[in-house]
């Protein structure tokens, strides 16, 4: 124990400095919030579905809820039921055991439904591809509006994918 305490005292606390507060980030957040309200007229409700991922993408999605990104402050919230969702956020290659559950979740989501596939596995099947145990990409099971590649994609890319889906959904609603 003394050896560890001595090592900590010698090395000090090794952490990064917090990110600088950016006026541009604050203005961007206000614009995103205003755009969501203009398009939807309400907060965006997301149902996240893990269809068989390694949880790398889920960690990045959870990072969106931390105080740095604060997506709840932007008017984006996660809900427990697909019946309350505007958008499905799906991660991982769809395992055969999750295929029916994903379809039922999609069917339970009220129209207009938006689906965002997250990560290389959700977009292309990743290293798992299609096999006896995996259906592969999310679009093999349900229609996908936006795909966000990366292994795992950073939180800002996930947020861009969500906003792209909302913008496309509104454009598709108008035409």
mmCIF file with all atom_site columns, N, CA and C in Angstrom, residues 23-55:
data_model
loop_
_atom_site.group_PDB
_atom_site.id
_atom_site.type_symbol
_atom_site.label_atom_id
_atom_site.label_alt_id
_atom_site.label_comp_id
_atom_site.label_asym_id
_atom_site.label_entity_id
_atom_site.label_seq_id
_atom_site.pdbx_PDB_ins_code
_atom_site.Cartn_x
_atom_site.Cartn_y
_atom_site.Cartn_z
_atom_site.occupancy
_atom_site.B_iso_or_equiv
_atom_site.pdbx_formal_charge
_atom_site.auth_seq_id
_atom_site.auth_comp_id
_atom_site.auth_asym_id
_atom_site.auth_atom_id
_atom_site.pdbx_PDB_model_num
ATOM 1  N N  . UNK A 1 23 ? -17.453 29.855 -27.212 1.00 0.00 ? 23 UNK A N  1
ATOM 2  C CA . UNK A 1 23 ? -18.634 30.627 -27.590 1.00 0.00 ? 23 UNK A CA 1
ATOM 3  C C  . UNK A 1 23 ? -19.274 30.025 -28.833 1.00 0.00 ? 23 UNK A C  1
ATOM 4  N N  . UNK A 1 24 ? -18.435 29.516 -29.751 1.00 0.00 ? 24 UNK A N  1
ATOM 5  C CA . UNK A 1 24 ? -18.949 28.902 -30.982 1.00 0.00 ? 24 UNK A CA 1
ATOM 6  C C  . UNK A 1 24 ? -19.779 27.660 -30.654 1.00 0.00 ? 24 UNK A C  1
ATOM 7  N N  . UNK A 1 25 ? -19.327 26.867 -29.664 1.00 0.00 ? 25 UNK A N  1
ATOM 8  C CA . UNK A 1 25 ? -20.069 25.671 -29.269 1.00 0.00 ? 25 UNK A CA 1
ATOM 9  C C  . UNK A 1 25 ? -21.428 26.054 -28.662 1.00 0.00 ? 25 UNK A C  1
ATOM 10 N N  . UNK A 1 26 ? -21.451 27.111 -27.863 1.00 0.00 ? 26 UNK A N  1
ATOM 11 C CA . UNK A 1 26 ? -22.697 27.566 -27.252 1.00 0.00 ? 26 UNK A CA 1
ATOM 12 C C  . UNK A 1 26 ? -23.679 28.062 -28.314 1.00 0.00 ? 26 UNK A C  1
ATOM 13 N N  . UNK A 1 27 ? -23.164 28.808 -29.290 1.00 0.00 ? 27 UNK A N  1
ATOM 14 C CA . UNK A 1 27 ? -24.017 29.312 -30.368 1.00 0.00 ? 27 UNK A CA 1
ATOM 15 C C  . UNK A 1 27 ? -24.545 28.151 -31.213 1.00 0.00 ? 27 UNK A C  1
ATOM 16 N N  . UNK A 1 28 ? -23.673 27.170 -31.496 1.00 0.00 ? 28 UNK A N  1
ATOM 17 C CA . UNK A 1 28 ? -24.097 25.990 -32.266 1.00 0.00 ? 28 UNK A CA 1
ATOM 18 C C  . UNK A 1 28 ? -25.184 25.233 -31.523 1.00 0.00 ? 28 UNK A C  1
ATOM 19 N N  . UNK A 1 29 ? -25.046 25.117 -30.213 1.00 0.00 ? 29 UNK A N  1
ATOM 20 C CA . UNK A 1 29 ? -26.062 24.418 -29.417 1.00 0.00 ? 29 UNK A CA 1
ATOM 21 C C  . UNK A 1 29 ? -27.406 25.140 -29.489 1.00 0.00 ? 29 UNK A C  1
ATOM 22 N N  . UNK A 1 30 ? -27.381 26.455 -29.435 1.00 0.00 ? 30 UNK A N  1
ATOM 23 C CA . UNK A 1 30 ? -28.624 27.218 -29.534 1.00 0.00 ? 30 UNK A CA 1
ATOM 24 C C  . UNK A 1 30 ? -29.259 27.048 -30.916 1.00 0.00 ? 30 UNK A C  1
ATOM 25 N N  . UNK A 1 31 ? -28.418 27.003 -31.959 1.00 0.00 ? 31 UNK A N  1
ATOM 26 C CA . UNK A 1 31 ? -28.939 26.820 -33.316 1.00 0.00 ? 31 UNK A CA 1
ATOM 27 C C  . UNK A 1 31 ? -29.565 25.440 -33.481 1.00 0.00 ? 31 UNK A C  1
ATOM 28 N N  . UNK A 1 32 ? -28.917 24.411 -32.920 1.00 0.00 ? 32 UNK A N  1
ATOM 29 C CA . UNK A 1 32 ? -29.449 23.048 -33.011 1.00 0.00 ? 32 UNK A CA 1
ATOM 30 C C  . UNK A 1 32 ? -30.807 22.980 -32.307 1.00 0.00 ? 32 UNK A C  1
ATOM 31 N N  . UNK A 1 33 ? -30.875 23.564 -31.117 1.00 0.00 ? 33 UNK A N  1
ATOM 32 C CA . UNK A 1 33 ? -32.127 23.549 -30.364 1.00 0.00 ? 33 UNK A CA 1
ATOM 33 C C  . UNK A 1 33 ? -33.233 24.268 -31.132 1.00 0.00 ? 33 UNK A C  1
ATOM 34 N N  . UNK A 1 34 ? -32.917 25.430 -31.688 1.00 0.00 ? 34 UNK A N  1
ATOM 35 C CA . UNK A 1 34 ? -33.913 26.194 -32.451 1.00 0.00 ? 34 UNK A CA 1
ATOM 36 C C  . UNK A 1 34 ? -34.348 25.426 -33.701 1.00 0.00 ? 34 UNK A C  1
ATOM 37 N N  . UNK A 1 35 ? -33.394 24.762 -34.363 1.00 0.00 ? 35 UNK A N  1
ATOM 38 C CA . UNK A 1 35 ? -33.731 24.001 -35.574 1.00 0.00 ? 35 UNK A CA 1
ATOM 39 C C  . UNK A 1 35 ? -34.625 22.809 -35.251 1.00 0.00 ? 35 UNK A C  1
ATOM 40 N N  . UNK A 1 36 ? -34.315 22.097 -34.157 1.00 0.00 ? 36 UNK A N  1
ATOM 41 C CA . UNK A 1 36 ? -35.154 20.965 -33.761 1.00 0.00 ? 36 UNK A CA 1
ATOM 42 C C  . UNK A 1 36 ? -36.579 21.415 -33.458 1.00 0.00 ? 36 UNK A C  1
ATOM 43 N N  . UNK A 1 37 ? -36.704 22.520 -32.756 1.00 0.00 ? 37 UNK A N  1
ATOM 44 C CA . UNK A 1 37 ? -38.043 23.018 -32.445 1.00 0.00 ? 37 UNK A CA 1
ATOM 45 C C  . UNK A 1 37 ? -38.777 23.475 -33.702 1.00 0.00 ? 37 UNK A C  1
ATOM 46 N N  . UNK A 1 38 ? -38.035 24.072 -34.642 1.00 0.00 ? 38 UNK A N  1
ATOM 47 C CA . UNK A 1 38 ? -38.663 24.523 -35.884 1.00 0.00 ? 38 UNK A CA 1
ATOM 48 C C  . UNK A 1 38 ? -39.131 23.333 -36.724 1.00 0.00 ? 38 UNK A C  1
ATOM 49 N N  . UNK A 1 39 ? -38.328 22.267 -36.758 1.00 0.00 ? 39 UNK A N  1
ATOM 50 C CA . UNK A 1 39 ? -38.666 21.104 -37.584 1.00 0.00 ? 39 UNK A CA 1
ATOM 51 C C  . UNK A 1 39 ? -39.730 20.241 -36.913 1.00 0.00 ? 39 UNK A C  1
ATOM 52 N N  . UNK A 1 40 ? -39.498 19.901 -35.656 1.00 0.00 ? 40 UNK A N  1
ATOM 53 C CA . UNK A 1 40 ? -40.386 18.964 -34.964 1.00 0.00 ? 40 UNK A CA 1
ATOM 54 C C  . UNK A 1 40 ? -41.486 19.641 -34.165 1.00 0.00 ? 40 UNK A C  1
ATOM 55 N N  . UNK A 1 41 ? -41.212 20.847 -33.707 1.00 0.00 ? 41 UNK A N  1
ATOM 56 C CA . UNK A 1 41 ? -42.165 21.520 -32.836 1.00 0.00 ? 41 UNK A CA 1
ATOM 57 C C  . UNK A 1 41 ? -42.134 20.985 -31.416 1.00 0.00 ? 41 UNK A C  1
ATOM 58 N N  . UNK A 1 42 ? -41.192 20.103 -31.126 1.00 0.00 ? 42 UNK A N  1
ATOM 59 C CA . UNK A 1 42 ? -41.087 19.473 -29.812 1.00 0.00 ? 42 UNK A CA 1
ATOM 60 C C  . UNK A 1 42 ? -39.684 18.906 -29.658 1.00 0.00 ? 42 UNK A C  1
ATOM 61 N N  . UNK A 1 43 ? -39.425 18.303 -28.520 1.00 0.00 ? 43 UNK A N  1
ATOM 62 C CA . UNK A 1 43 ? -38.145 17.635 -28.300 1.00 0.00 ? 43 UNK A CA 1
ATOM 63 C C  . UNK A 1 43 ? -38.075 16.366 -29.151 1.00 0.00 ? 43 UNK A C  1
ATOM 64 N N  . UNK A 1 44 ? -36.875 15.975 -29.509 1.00 0.00 ? 44 UNK A N  1
ATOM 65 C CA . UNK A 1 44 ? -36.668 14.744 -30.273 1.00 0.00 ? 44 UNK A CA 1
ATOM 66 C C  . UNK A 1 44 ? -36.513 13.589 -29.282 1.00 0.00 ? 44 UNK A C  1
ATOM 67 N N  . UNK A 1 45 ? -37.338 12.567 -29.425 1.00 0.00 ? 45 UNK A N  1
ATOM 68 C CA . UNK A 1 45 ? -37.283 11.395 -28.553 1.00 0.00 ? 45 UNK A CA 1
ATOM 69 C C  . UNK A 1 45 ? -36.612 10.251 -29.310 1.00 0.00 ? 45 UNK A C  1
ATOM 70 N N  . UNK A 1 46 ? -35.563 9.684  -28.714 1.00 0.00 ? 46 UNK A N  1
ATOM 71 C CA . UNK A 1 46 ? -34.771 8.628  -29.356 1.00 0.00 ? 46 UNK A CA 1
ATOM 72 C C  . UNK A 1 46 ? -34.891 7.340  -28.559 1.00 0.00 ? 46 UNK A C  1
ATOM 73 N N  . UNK A 1 47 ? -35.088 6.238  -29.253 1.00 0.00 ? 47 UNK A N  1
ATOM 74 C CA . UNK A 1 47 ? -35.016 4.902  -28.649 1.00 0.00 ? 47 UNK A CA 1
ATOM 75 C C  . UNK A 1 47 ? -33.762 4.263  -29.190 1.00 0.00 ? 47 UNK A C  1
ATOM 76 N N  . UNK A 1 48 ? -32.828 3.917  -28.311 1.00 0.00 ? 48 UNK A N  1
ATOM 77 C CA . UNK A 1 48 ? -31.577 3.287  -28.720 1.00 0.00 ? 48 UNK A CA 1
ATOM 78 C C  . UNK A 1 48 ? -31.731 1.780  -28.623 1.00 0.00 ? 48 UNK A C  1
ATOM 79 N N  . UNK A 1 49 ? -31.326 1.064  -29.686 1.00 0.00 ? 49 UNK A N  1
ATOM 80 C CA . UNK A 1 49 ? -31.439 -0.391 -29.726 1.00 0.00 ? 49 UNK A CA 1
ATOM 81 C C  . UNK A 1 49 ? -30.057 -0.990 -29.975 1.00 0.00 ? 49 UNK A C  1
ATOM 82 N N  . UNK A 1 50 ? -29.611 -1.848 -29.079 1.00 0.00 ? 50 UNK A N  1
ATOM 83 C CA . UNK A 1 50 ? -28.371 -2.595 -29.259 1.00 0.00 ? 50 UNK A CA 1
ATOM 84 C C  . UNK A 1 50 ? -28.752 -3.915 -29.914 1.00 0.00 ? 50 UNK A C  1
ATOM 85 N N  . UNK A 1 51 ? -28.404 -4.065 -31.188 1.00 0.00 ? 51 UNK A N  1
ATOM 86 C CA . UNK A 1 51 ? -28.803 -5.258 -31.932 1.00 0.00 ? 51 UNK A CA 1
ATOM 87 C C  . UNK A 1 51 ? -27.725 -6.335 -31.945 1.00 0.00 ? 51 UNK A C  1
ATOM 88 N N  . UNK A 1 52 ? -26.708 -6.177 -31.115 1.00 0.00 ? 52 UNK A N  1
ATOM 89 C CA . UNK A 1 52 ? -25.654 -7.184 -31.042 1.00 0.00 ? 52 UNK A CA 1
ATOM 90 C C  . UNK A 1 52 ? -24.265 -6.588 -31.082 1.00 0.00 ? 52 UNK A C  1
ATOM 91 N N  . UNK A 1 53 ? -24.108 -5.355 -30.620 1.00 0.00 ? 53 UNK A N  1
ATOM 92 C CA . UNK A 1 53 ? -22.811 -4.683 -30.723 1.00 0.00 ? 53 UNK A CA 1
ATOM 93 C C  . UNK A 1 53 ? -21.873 -5.070 -29.584 1.00 0.00 ? 53 UNK A C  1
ATOM 94 N N  . UNK A 1 54 ? -20.643 -4.577 -29.679 1.00 0.00 ? 54 UNK A N  1
ATOM 95 C CA . UNK A 1 54 ? -19.625 -4.829 -28.655 1.00 0.00 ? 54 UNK A CA 1
ATOM 96 C C  . UNK A 1 54 ? -19.695 -3.799 -27.534 1.00 0.00 ? 54 UNK A C  1
ATOM 97 N N  . UNK A 1 55 ? -20.618 -2.843 -27.620 1.00 0.00 ? 55 UNK A N  1
ATOM 98 C CA . UNK A 1 55 ? -20.850 -1.760 -26.666 1.00 0.00 ? 55 UNK A CA 1
ATOM 99 C C  . UNK A 1 55 ? -19.902 -0.581 -26.827 1.00 0.00 ? 55 UNK A C  1
#
